[in-house]
Amino acid sequence: MDRWRNKVAVVTGASSGIGAAIVKDLLENGLQVVGLARRPERVTDILKTVPPAKHGNLIALRCDVSDVQSVNKAFDTIIAKFGGIDILINNAGAFTLGQLATMELASVQNILQVNVVALVACTQRAFKSMKERNFDGHVILINSTLGHRIPMVGQGPAPFNIYPCSKFAVTAMTEVYRQEFMGLGTKIKVTSISPGQTDTDIVPDDFRRGQTMLQAKDVAECVHFAIATPPHVQIHELTVQALQM
């Protein structure tokens, strides 16, 4: 991780869960971290868990990733302050219960906007910054095991609706980005990290019963592992599941 010391990492969905755990790990390893969230004050709360010497390395910015104007405003601020972006962690995500056959289209559109379109918007801004500076950065996409396989759940209708569809898109986008980054003459890395069920606010109570779940810190450690690889090593896909006891 030494080569990333004092480099700039941007984390979306940084106010809680996996995003907050990633921010904490990056701060502890000497990076300048920008946490984007609709509730930036909760990003600032992360400072209570890291040594005081690291407090100056975190900036919390309000950003609603479902709003492209909000995304552009946040990235304009980051580039004006730091000059560029070196690592992007696309962590923000949305999920709601319901069946695709009957749920409101507004809910479908919101999930796709957050899980797919926002990822593209943020990655475009980060990639532009890296390429203009000829910097071999790293883009991380927080995916899901549901982006690879949709399990049967019980006897009733599955509750996943459009969510796994959005994550299958992330799996495809990872490979598209890998080919594009290479084809556009860069050595920018891209990694998809697909955790199984993780103990975060996004998980409905009904999903928790009798389940051994990953912790947010477990996923943050996967991000750490991916970005700590030497320049010639690229992890395309990393899948992590809890061991059921």
PDB file of C-alpha atoms in Angstrom:
ATOM      1  CA  MET A   1       0.000   0.000   0.000  1.00  0.00           C
ATOM      2  CA  ASP A   2       3.024   2.319   0.246  1.00  0.00           C
ATOM      3  CA  ARG A   3       2.643   3.508  -3.350  1.00  0.00           C
ATOM      4  CA  TRP A   4      -0.838   4.806  -2.495  1.00  0.00           C
ATOM      5  CA  ARG A   5       0.274   6.882   0.481  1.00  0.00           C
ATOM      6  CA  ASN A   6      -1.132  10.436   0.177  1.00  0.00           C
ATOM      7  CA  LYS A   7      -2.935   9.503  -3.039  1.00  0.00           C
ATOM      8  CA  VAL A   8      -6.600  10.495  -3.431  1.00  0.00           C
ATOM      9  CA  ALA A   9      -9.319   7.868  -3.059  1.00  0.00           C
ATOM     10  CA  VAL A  10     -12.996   8.645  -3.608  1.00  0.00           C
ATOM     11  CA  VAL A  11     -15.586   6.393  -1.953  1.00  0.00           C
ATOM     12  CA  THR A  12     -19.289   6.619  -2.835  1.00  0.00           C
ATOM     13  CA  GLY A  13     -21.922   5.614  -0.310  1.00  0.00           C
ATOM     14  CA  ALA A  14     -19.387   6.380   2.414  1.00  0.00           C
ATOM     15  CA  SER A  15     -21.702   7.157   5.319  1.00  0.00           C
ATOM     16  CA  SER A  16     -22.302   3.644   6.624  1.00  0.00           C
ATOM     17  CA  GLY A  17     -21.760  -0.070   6.159  1.00  0.00           C
ATOM     18  CA  ILE A  18     -19.222  -1.194   3.579  1.00  0.00           C
ATOM     19  CA  GLY A  19     -18.437   2.363   2.457  1.00  0.00           C
ATOM     20  CA  ALA A  20     -17.614   3.524   5.987  1.00  0.00           C
ATOM     21  CA  ALA A  21     -15.412   0.472   6.569  1.00  0.00           C
ATOM     22  CA  ILE A  22     -13.525   1.163   3.328  1.00  0.00           C
ATOM     23  CA  VAL A  23     -13.006   4.815   4.285  1.00  0.00           C
ATOM     24  CA  LYS A  24     -11.606   3.768   7.669  1.00  0.00           C
ATOM     25  CA  ASP A  25      -9.185   1.269   6.127  1.00  0.00           C
ATOM     26  CA  LEU A  26      -7.927   3.752   3.524  1.00  0.00           C
ATOM     27  CA  LEU A  27      -7.389   6.442   6.160  1.00  0.00           C
ATOM     28  CA  GLU A  28      -5.441   4.053   8.358  1.00  0.00           C
ATOM     29  CA  ASN A  29      -3.188   3.293   5.390  1.00  0.00           C
ATOM     30  CA  GLY A  30      -2.248   6.901   4.691  1.00  0.00           C
ATOM     31  CA  LEU A  31      -4.504   7.882   1.783  1.00  0.00           C
ATOM     32  CA  GLN A  32      -6.345  11.138   1.282  1.00  0.00           C
ATOM     33  CA  VAL A  33      -9.984  10.044   1.302  1.00  0.00           C
ATOM     34  CA  VAL A  34     -13.065  11.803  -0.030  1.00  0.00           C
ATOM     35  CA  GLY A  35     -16.273  10.251   1.262  1.00  0.00           C
ATOM     36  CA  LEU A  36     -19.355  10.971  -0.843  1.00  0.00           C
ATOM     37  CA  ALA A  37     -22.775  10.534   0.740  1.00  0.00           C
ATOM     38  CA  ARG A  38     -26.198  12.113   1.046  1.00  0.00           C
ATOM     39  CA  ARG A  39     -25.428  12.428   4.772  1.00  0.00           C
ATOM     40  CA  PRO A  40     -21.871  13.802   4.891  1.00  0.00           C
ATOM     41  CA  GLU A  41     -22.081  14.359   8.647  1.00  0.00           C
ATOM     42  CA  ARG A  42     -22.162  10.571   9.075  1.00  0.00           C
ATOM     43  CA  VAL A  43     -18.961  10.282   7.047  1.00  0.00           C
ATOM     44  CA  THR A  44     -17.315  12.704   9.459  1.00  0.00           C
ATOM     45  CA  ASP A  45     -18.349  10.410  12.327  1.00  0.00           C
ATOM     46  CA  ILE A  46     -15.828   7.872  11.003  1.00  0.00           C
ATOM     47  CA  LEU A  47     -13.082  10.094  12.420  1.00  0.00           C
ATOM     48  CA  LYS A  48     -14.081   8.900  15.909  1.00  0.00           C
ATOM     49  CA  THR A  49     -12.669   5.477  14.986  1.00  0.00           C
ATOM     50  CA  VAL A  50      -9.278   6.509  13.550  1.00  0.00           C
ATOM     51  CA  PRO A  51      -6.176   8.076  15.161  1.00  0.00           C
ATOM     52  CA  PRO A  52      -6.257  11.897  15.422  1.00  0.00           C
ATOM     53  CA  ALA A  53      -3.206  12.124  13.173  1.00  0.00           C
ATOM     54  CA  LYS A  54      -5.334  10.845  10.288  1.00  0.00           C
ATOM     55  CA  HIS A  55      -8.243  13.267  10.756  1.00  0.00           C
ATOM     56  CA  GLY A  56      -6.896  15.788   8.262  1.00  0.00           C
ATOM     57  CA  ASN A  57      -6.952  13.149   5.524  1.00  0.00           C
ATOM     58  CA  LEU A  58     -10.747  12.864   5.284  1.00  0.00           C
ATOM     59  CA  ILE A  59     -13.124  15.165   3.458  1.00  0.00           C
ATOM     60  CA  ALA A  60     -16.854  14.471   3.480  1.00  0.00           C
ATOM     61  CA  LEU A  61     -18.890  15.826   0.571  1.00  0.00           C
ATOM     62  CA  ARG A  62     -22.617  15.728   0.050  1.00  0.00           C
ATOM     63  CA  CYS A  63     -23.435  13.808  -3.106  1.00  0.00           C
ATOM     64  CA  ASP A  64     -26.587  12.085  -4.257  1.00  0.00           C
ATOM     65  CA  VAL A  65     -25.243   9.671  -6.862  1.00  0.00           C
ATOM     66  CA  SER A  66     -28.710   9.279  -8.393  1.00  0.00           C
ATOM     67  CA  ASP A  67     -28.432  12.921  -9.518  1.00  0.00           C
ATOM     68  CA  VAL A  68     -25.816  13.436 -12.256  1.00  0.00           C
ATOM     69  CA  GLN A  69     -25.580  17.157 -11.446  1.00  0.00           C
ATOM     70  CA  SER A  70     -24.773  16.292  -7.833  1.00  0.00           C
ATOM     71  CA  VAL A  71     -22.103  13.843  -9.017  1.00  0.00           C
ATOM     72  CA  ASN A  72     -20.491  16.413 -11.297  1.00  0.00           C
ATOM     73  CA  LYS A  73     -20.527  19.084  -8.586  1.00  0.00           C
ATOM     74  CA  ALA A  74     -18.793  16.740  -6.141  1.00  0.00           C
ATOM     75  CA  PHE A  75     -16.151  15.640  -8.643  1.00  0.00           C
ATOM     76  CA  ASP A  76     -15.517  19.252  -9.704  1.00  0.00           C
ATOM     77  CA  THR A  77     -14.851  20.071  -6.044  1.00  0.00           C
ATOM     78  CA  ILE A  78     -12.495  17.096  -5.644  1.00  0.00           C
ATOM     79  CA  ILE A  79     -10.466  17.966  -8.732  1.00  0.00           C
ATOM     80  CA  ALA A  80     -10.274  21.650  -7.771  1.00  0.00           C
ATOM     81  CA  LYS A  81      -8.926  20.733  -4.323  1.00  0.00           C
ATOM     82  CA  PHE A  82      -6.655  17.775  -5.093  1.00  0.00           C
ATOM     83  CA  GLY A  83      -5.928  18.054  -8.808  1.00  0.00           C
ATOM     84  CA  GLY A  84      -7.147  14.549  -9.566  1.00  0.00           C
ATOM     85  CA  ILE A  85      -8.519  11.194  -8.477  1.00  0.00           C
ATOM     86  CA  ASP A  86      -6.273   8.165  -8.057  1.00  0.00           C
ATOM     87  CA  ILE A  87      -8.658   5.487  -6.761  1.00  0.00           C
ATOM     88  CA  LEU A  88     -12.437   5.281  -7.151  1.00  0.00           C
ATOM     89  CA  ILE A  89     -14.515   2.916  -5.025  1.00  0.00           C
ATOM     90  CA  ASN A  90     -18.027   2.664  -6.483  1.00  0.00           C
ATOM     91  CA  ASN A  91     -19.826   1.438  -3.385  1.00  0.00           C
ATOM     92  CA  ALA A  92     -23.193   3.247  -3.329  1.00  0.00           C
ATOM     93  CA  GLY A  93     -26.124   0.930  -3.938  1.00  0.00           C
ATOM     94  CA  ALA A  94     -29.899   0.701  -3.641  1.00  0.00           C
ATOM     95  CA  PHE A  95     -32.258  -2.179  -2.919  1.00  0.00           C
ATOM     96  CA  THR A  96     -35.925  -2.492  -2.050  1.00  0.00           C
ATOM     97  CA  LEU A  97     -38.218  -5.446  -1.525  1.00  0.00           C
ATOM     98  CA  GLY A  98     -40.832  -6.315  -4.126  1.00  0.00           C
ATOM     99  CA  GLN A  99     -41.450  -8.349  -7.253  1.00  0.00           C
ATOM    100  CA  LEU A 100     -40.410  -7.164 -10.679  1.00  0.00           C
ATOM    101  CA  ALA A 101     -43.786  -8.272 -12.010  1.00  0.00           C
ATOM    102  CA  THR A 102     -45.728  -5.864  -9.793  1.00  0.00           C
ATOM    103  CA  MET A 103     -43.511  -3.186  -8.231  1.00  0.00           C
ATOM    104  CA  GLU A 104     -43.691   0.529  -9.019  1.00  0.00           C
ATOM    105  CA  LEU A 105     -41.596   1.555 -12.007  1.00  0.00           C
ATOM    106  CA  ALA A 106     -40.240   4.497 -10.002  1.00  0.00           C
ATOM    107  CA  SER A 107     -38.554   2.008  -7.643  1.00  0.00           C
ATOM    108  CA  VAL A 108     -37.119   0.071 -10.592  1.00  0.00           C
ATOM    109  CA  GLN A 109     -35.740   3.274 -12.114  1.00  0.00           C
ATOM    110  CA  ASN A 110     -34.185   4.383  -8.820  1.00  0.00           C
ATOM    111  CA  ILE A 111     -32.313   1.096  -8.350  1.00  0.00           C
ATOM    112  CA  LEU A 112     -30.998   1.193 -11.914  1.00  0.00           C
ATOM    113  CA  GLN A 113     -30.048   4.855 -11.536  1.00  0.00           C
ATOM    114  CA  VAL A 114     -28.030   4.235  -8.361  1.00  0.00           C
ATOM    115  CA  ASN A 115     -26.575   0.811  -9.159  1.00  0.00           C
ATOM    116  CA  VAL A 116     -25.801   1.285 -12.853  1.00  0.00           C
ATOM    117  CA  VAL A 117     -26.059   4.846 -14.205  1.00  0.00           C
ATOM    118  CA  ALA A 118     -24.395   6.466 -11.190  1.00  0.00           C
ATOM    119  CA  LEU A 119     -21.546   3.982 -11.423  1.00  0.00           C
ATOM    120  CA  VAL A 120     -20.986   5.027 -15.032  1.00  0.00           C
ATOM    121  CA  ALA A 121     -21.148   8.737 -14.159  1.00  0.00           C
ATOM    122  CA  CYS A 122     -18.594   8.432 -11.350  1.00  0.00           C
ATOM    123  CA  THR A 123     -16.292   6.155 -13.331  1.00  0.00           C
ATOM    124  CA  GLN A 124     -16.278   8.526 -16.303  1.00  0.00           C
ATOM    125  CA  ARG A 125     -15.115  11.392 -14.109  1.00  0.00           C
ATOM    126  CA  ALA A 126     -12.449   9.324 -12.365  1.00  0.00           C
ATOM    127  CA  PHE A 127     -11.191   7.769 -15.602  1.00  0.00           C
ATOM    128  CA  LYS A 128     -10.928  11.183 -17.266  1.00  0.00           C
ATOM    129  CA  SER A 129      -8.824  12.452 -14.353  1.00  0.00           C
ATOM    130  CA  MET A 130      -6.528   9.415 -14.395  1.00  0.00           C
ATOM    131  CA  LYS A 131      -6.016   9.425 -18.167  1.00  0.00           C
ATOM    132  CA  GLU A 132      -5.366  13.162 -18.416  1.00  0.00           C
ATOM    133  CA  ARG A 133      -2.633  12.838 -15.783  1.00  0.00           C
ATOM    134  CA  ASN A 134      -1.308   9.565 -17.262  1.00  0.00           C
ATOM    135  CA  PHE A 135      -1.832   7.989 -13.844  1.00  0.00           C
ATOM    136  CA  ASP A 136      -2.262   4.244 -13.451  1.00  0.00           C
ATOM    137  CA  GLY A 137      -5.193   4.382 -11.055  1.00  0.00           C
ATOM    138  CA  HIS A 138      -7.680   1.790  -9.875  1.00  0.00           C
ATOM    139  CA  VAL A 139     -11.463   1.590 -10.147  1.00  0.00           C
ATOM    140  CA  ILE A 140     -13.277  -0.745  -7.741  1.00  0.00           C
ATOM    141  CA  LEU A 141     -16.887  -1.782  -8.351  1.00  0.00           C
ATOM    142  CA  ILE A 142     -18.703  -3.178  -5.327  1.00  0.00           C
ATOM    143  CA  ASN A 143     -20.805  -5.857  -6.957  1.00  0.00           C
ATOM    144  CA  SER A 144     -22.711  -8.782  -5.388  1.00  0.00           C
ATOM    145  CA  THR A 145     -22.889 -12.549  -5.633  1.00  0.00           C
ATOM    146  CA  LEU A 146     -26.383 -11.811  -6.991  1.00  0.00           C
ATOM    147  CA  GLY A 147     -24.588 -10.358 -10.001  1.00  0.00           C
ATOM    148  CA  HIS A 148     -23.474 -13.877 -10.901  1.00  0.00           C
ATOM    149  CA  ARG A 149     -26.252 -16.201  -9.738  1.00  0.00           C
ATOM    150  CA  ILE A 150     -29.849 -15.742  -8.561  1.00  0.00           C
ATOM    151  CA  PRO A 151     -30.789 -18.379  -5.955  1.00  0.00           C
ATOM    152  CA  MET A 152     -34.245 -19.762  -5.351  1.00  0.00           C
ATOM    153  CA  VAL A 153     -35.654 -18.526  -2.029  1.00  0.00           C
ATOM    154  CA  GLY A 154     -38.419 -20.510  -0.328  1.00  0.00           C
ATOM    155  CA  GLN A 155     -41.702 -21.338  -2.020  1.00  0.00           C
ATOM    156  CA  GLY A 156     -43.050 -17.857  -2.738  1.00  0.00           C
ATOM    157  CA  PRO A 157     -41.982 -15.249  -5.300  1.00  0.00           C
ATOM    158  CA  ALA A 158     -38.337 -14.203  -5.045  1.00  0.00           C
ATOM    159  CA  PRO A 159     -37.882 -10.784  -3.382  1.00  0.00           C
ATOM    160  CA  PHE A 160     -34.858  -9.634  -5.412  1.00  0.00           C
ATOM    161  CA  ASN A 161     -36.665  -7.913  -8.349  1.00  0.00           C
ATOM    162  CA  ILE A 162     -34.407  -5.629 -10.425  1.00  0.00           C
ATOM    163  CA  TYR A 163     -31.474  -5.684  -7.959  1.00  0.00           C
ATOM    164  CA  PRO A 164     -29.658  -8.769  -9.333  1.00  0.00           C
ATOM    165  CA  CYS A 165     -30.289  -7.482 -12.859  1.00  0.00           C
ATOM    166  CA  SER A 166     -28.434  -4.298 -11.922  1.00  0.00           C
ATOM    167  CA  LYS A 167     -25.583  -6.342 -10.453  1.00  0.00           C
ATOM    168  CA  PHE A 168     -25.352  -8.616 -13.501  1.00  0.00           C
ATOM    169  CA  ALA A 169     -24.874  -5.337 -15.366  1.00  0.00           C
ATOM    170  CA  VAL A 170     -21.973  -4.467 -13.056  1.00  0.00           C
ATOM    171  CA  THR A 171     -20.360  -7.835 -13.832  1.00  0.00           C
ATOM    172  CA  ALA A 172     -20.580  -7.096 -17.561  1.00  0.00           C
ATOM    173  CA  MET A 173     -19.449  -3.494 -17.078  1.00  0.00           C
ATOM    174  CA  THR A 174     -16.306  -4.655 -15.287  1.00  0.00           C
ATOM    175  CA  GLU A 175     -15.192  -6.570 -18.366  1.00  0.00           C
ATOM    176  CA  VAL A 176     -16.237  -3.720 -20.680  1.00  0.00           C
ATOM    177  CA  TYR A 177     -14.150  -1.287 -18.618  1.00  0.00           C
ATOM    178  CA  ARG A 178     -11.182  -3.657 -18.558  1.00  0.00           C
ATOM    179  CA  GLN A 179     -11.195  -3.833 -22.347  1.00  0.00           C
ATOM    180  CA  GLU A 180     -11.819  -0.103 -22.763  1.00  0.00           C
ATOM    181  CA  PHE A 181      -9.126   0.996 -20.304  1.00  0.00           C
ATOM    182  CA  MET A 182      -6.603  -1.198 -22.120  1.00  0.00           C
ATOM    183  CA  GLY A 183      -7.833  -0.237 -25.586  1.00  0.00           C
ATOM    184  CA  LEU A 184      -7.615   3.471 -24.722  1.00  0.00           C
ATOM    185  CA  GLY A 185      -3.917   3.074 -23.958  1.00  0.00           C
ATOM    186  CA  THR A 186      -3.972   3.135 -20.154  1.00  0.00           C
ATOM    187  CA  LYS A 187      -2.885   0.784 -17.376  1.00  0.00           C
ATOM    188  CA  ILE A 188      -5.800   1.728 -15.138  1.00  0.00           C
ATOM    189  CA  LYS A 189      -7.059  -1.316 -13.240  1.00  0.00           C
ATOM    190  CA  VAL A 190     -10.664  -2.308 -12.668  1.00  0.00           C
ATOM    191  CA  THR A 191     -11.857  -4.846 -10.114  1.00  0.00           C
ATOM    192  CA  SER A 192     -15.304  -6.201  -9.291  1.00  0.00           C
ATOM    193  CA  ILE A 193     -15.741  -7.298  -5.675  1.00  0.00           C
ATOM    194  CA  SER A 194     -18.808  -9.465  -5.113  1.00  0.00           C
ATOM    195  CA  PRO A 195     -19.732 -10.070  -1.477  1.00  0.00           C
ATOM    196  CA  GLY A 196     -22.498 -12.338  -0.341  1.00  0.00           C
ATOM    197  CA  GLN A 197     -25.007 -11.154   2.235  1.00  0.00           C
ATOM    198  CA  THR A 198     -23.344  -8.511   4.385  1.00  0.00           C
ATOM    199  CA  ASP A 199     -24.551  -7.057   7.670  1.00  0.00           C
ATOM    200  CA  THR A 200     -25.443  -3.521   6.550  1.00  0.00           C
ATOM    201  CA  ASP A 201     -28.479  -1.235   6.643  1.00  0.00           C
ATOM    202  CA  ILE A 202     -29.534  -2.348   3.161  1.00  0.00           C
ATOM    203  CA  VAL A 203     -30.378  -5.897   4.325  1.00  0.00           C
ATOM    204  CA  PRO A 204     -34.067  -6.349   5.302  1.00  0.00           C
ATOM    205  CA  ASP A 205     -34.762  -7.973   8.674  1.00  0.00           C
ATOM    206  CA  ASP A 206     -36.407 -10.986   7.016  1.00  0.00           C
ATOM    207  CA  PHE A 207     -33.101 -11.811   5.284  1.00  0.00           C
ATOM    208  CA  ARG A 208     -31.164 -11.909   8.559  1.00  0.00           C
ATOM    209  CA  ARG A 209     -32.914 -14.818  10.255  1.00  0.00           C
ATOM    210  CA  GLY A 210     -30.641 -17.826  10.668  1.00  0.00           C
ATOM    211  CA  GLN A 211     -27.950 -16.368   8.417  1.00  0.00           C
ATOM    212  CA  THR A 212     -24.245 -16.023   9.034  1.00  0.00           C
ATOM    213  CA  MET A 213     -23.372 -12.774   7.320  1.00  0.00           C
ATOM    214  CA  LEU A 214     -20.201 -11.045   6.264  1.00  0.00           C
ATOM    215  CA  GLN A 215     -19.245  -7.911   8.155  1.00  0.00           C
ATOM    216  CA  ALA A 216     -18.518  -4.622   6.372  1.00  0.00           C
ATOM    217  CA  LYS A 217     -14.880  -4.882   7.481  1.00  0.00           C
ATOM    218  CA  ASP A 218     -14.557  -8.185   5.586  1.00  0.00           C
ATOM    219  CA  VAL A 219     -15.439  -6.464   2.315  1.00  0.00           C
ATOM    220  CA  ALA A 220     -13.127  -3.520   3.094  1.00  0.00           C
ATOM    221  CA  GLU A 221     -10.288  -6.022   3.496  1.00  0.00           C
ATOM    222  CA  CYS A 222     -11.058  -7.370   0.019  1.00  0.00           C
ATOM    223  CA  VAL A 223     -10.789  -3.842  -1.394  1.00  0.00           C
ATOM    224  CA  HIS A 224      -7.482  -3.417   0.452  1.00  0.00           C
ATOM    225  CA  PHE A 225      -6.180  -6.677  -1.033  1.00  0.00           C
ATOM    226  CA  ALA A 226      -7.160  -5.685  -4.582  1.00  0.00           C
ATOM    227  CA  ILE A 227      -5.559  -2.232  -4.530  1.00  0.00           C
ATOM    228  CA  ALA A 228      -2.435  -3.473  -2.695  1.00  0.00           C
ATOM    229  CA  THR A 229      -1.461  -5.732  -5.602  1.00  0.00           C
ATOM    230  CA  PRO A 230       1.703  -4.757  -7.517  1.00  0.00           C
ATOM    231  CA  PRO A 231       1.297  -2.695 -10.716  1.00  0.00           C
ATOM    232  CA  HIS A 232       1.467  -5.743 -13.004  1.00  0.00           C
ATOM    233  CA  VAL A 233      -1.293  -7.637 -11.152  1.00  0.00           C
ATOM    234  CA  GLN A 234      -4.993  -7.000 -11.780  1.00  0.00           C
ATOM    235  CA  ILE A 235      -7.734  -8.854  -9.899  1.00  0.00           C
ATOM    236  CA  HIS A 236     -10.691  -8.961 -12.281  1.00  0.00           C
ATOM    237  CA  GLU A 237     -13.226 -10.500  -9.910  1.00  0.00           C
ATOM    238  CA  LEU A 238     -13.112 -11.268  -6.208  1.00  0.00           C
ATOM    239  CA  THR A 239     -16.032 -13.161  -4.677  1.00  0.00           C
ATOM    240  CA  VAL A 240     -16.418 -13.526  -0.924  1.00  0.00           C
ATOM    241  CA  GLN A 241     -19.044 -15.417   1.059  1.00  0.00           C
ATOM    242  CA  ALA A 242     -19.657 -15.993   4.756  1.00  0.00           C
ATOM    243  CA  LEU A 243     -18.974 -19.503   5.983  1.00  0.00           C
ATOM    244  CA  GLN A 244     -22.312 -20.859   7.153  1.00  0.00           C
ATOM    245  CA  MET A 245     -21.953 -22.303  10.638  1.00  0.00           C
TER     246      MET A 245
END
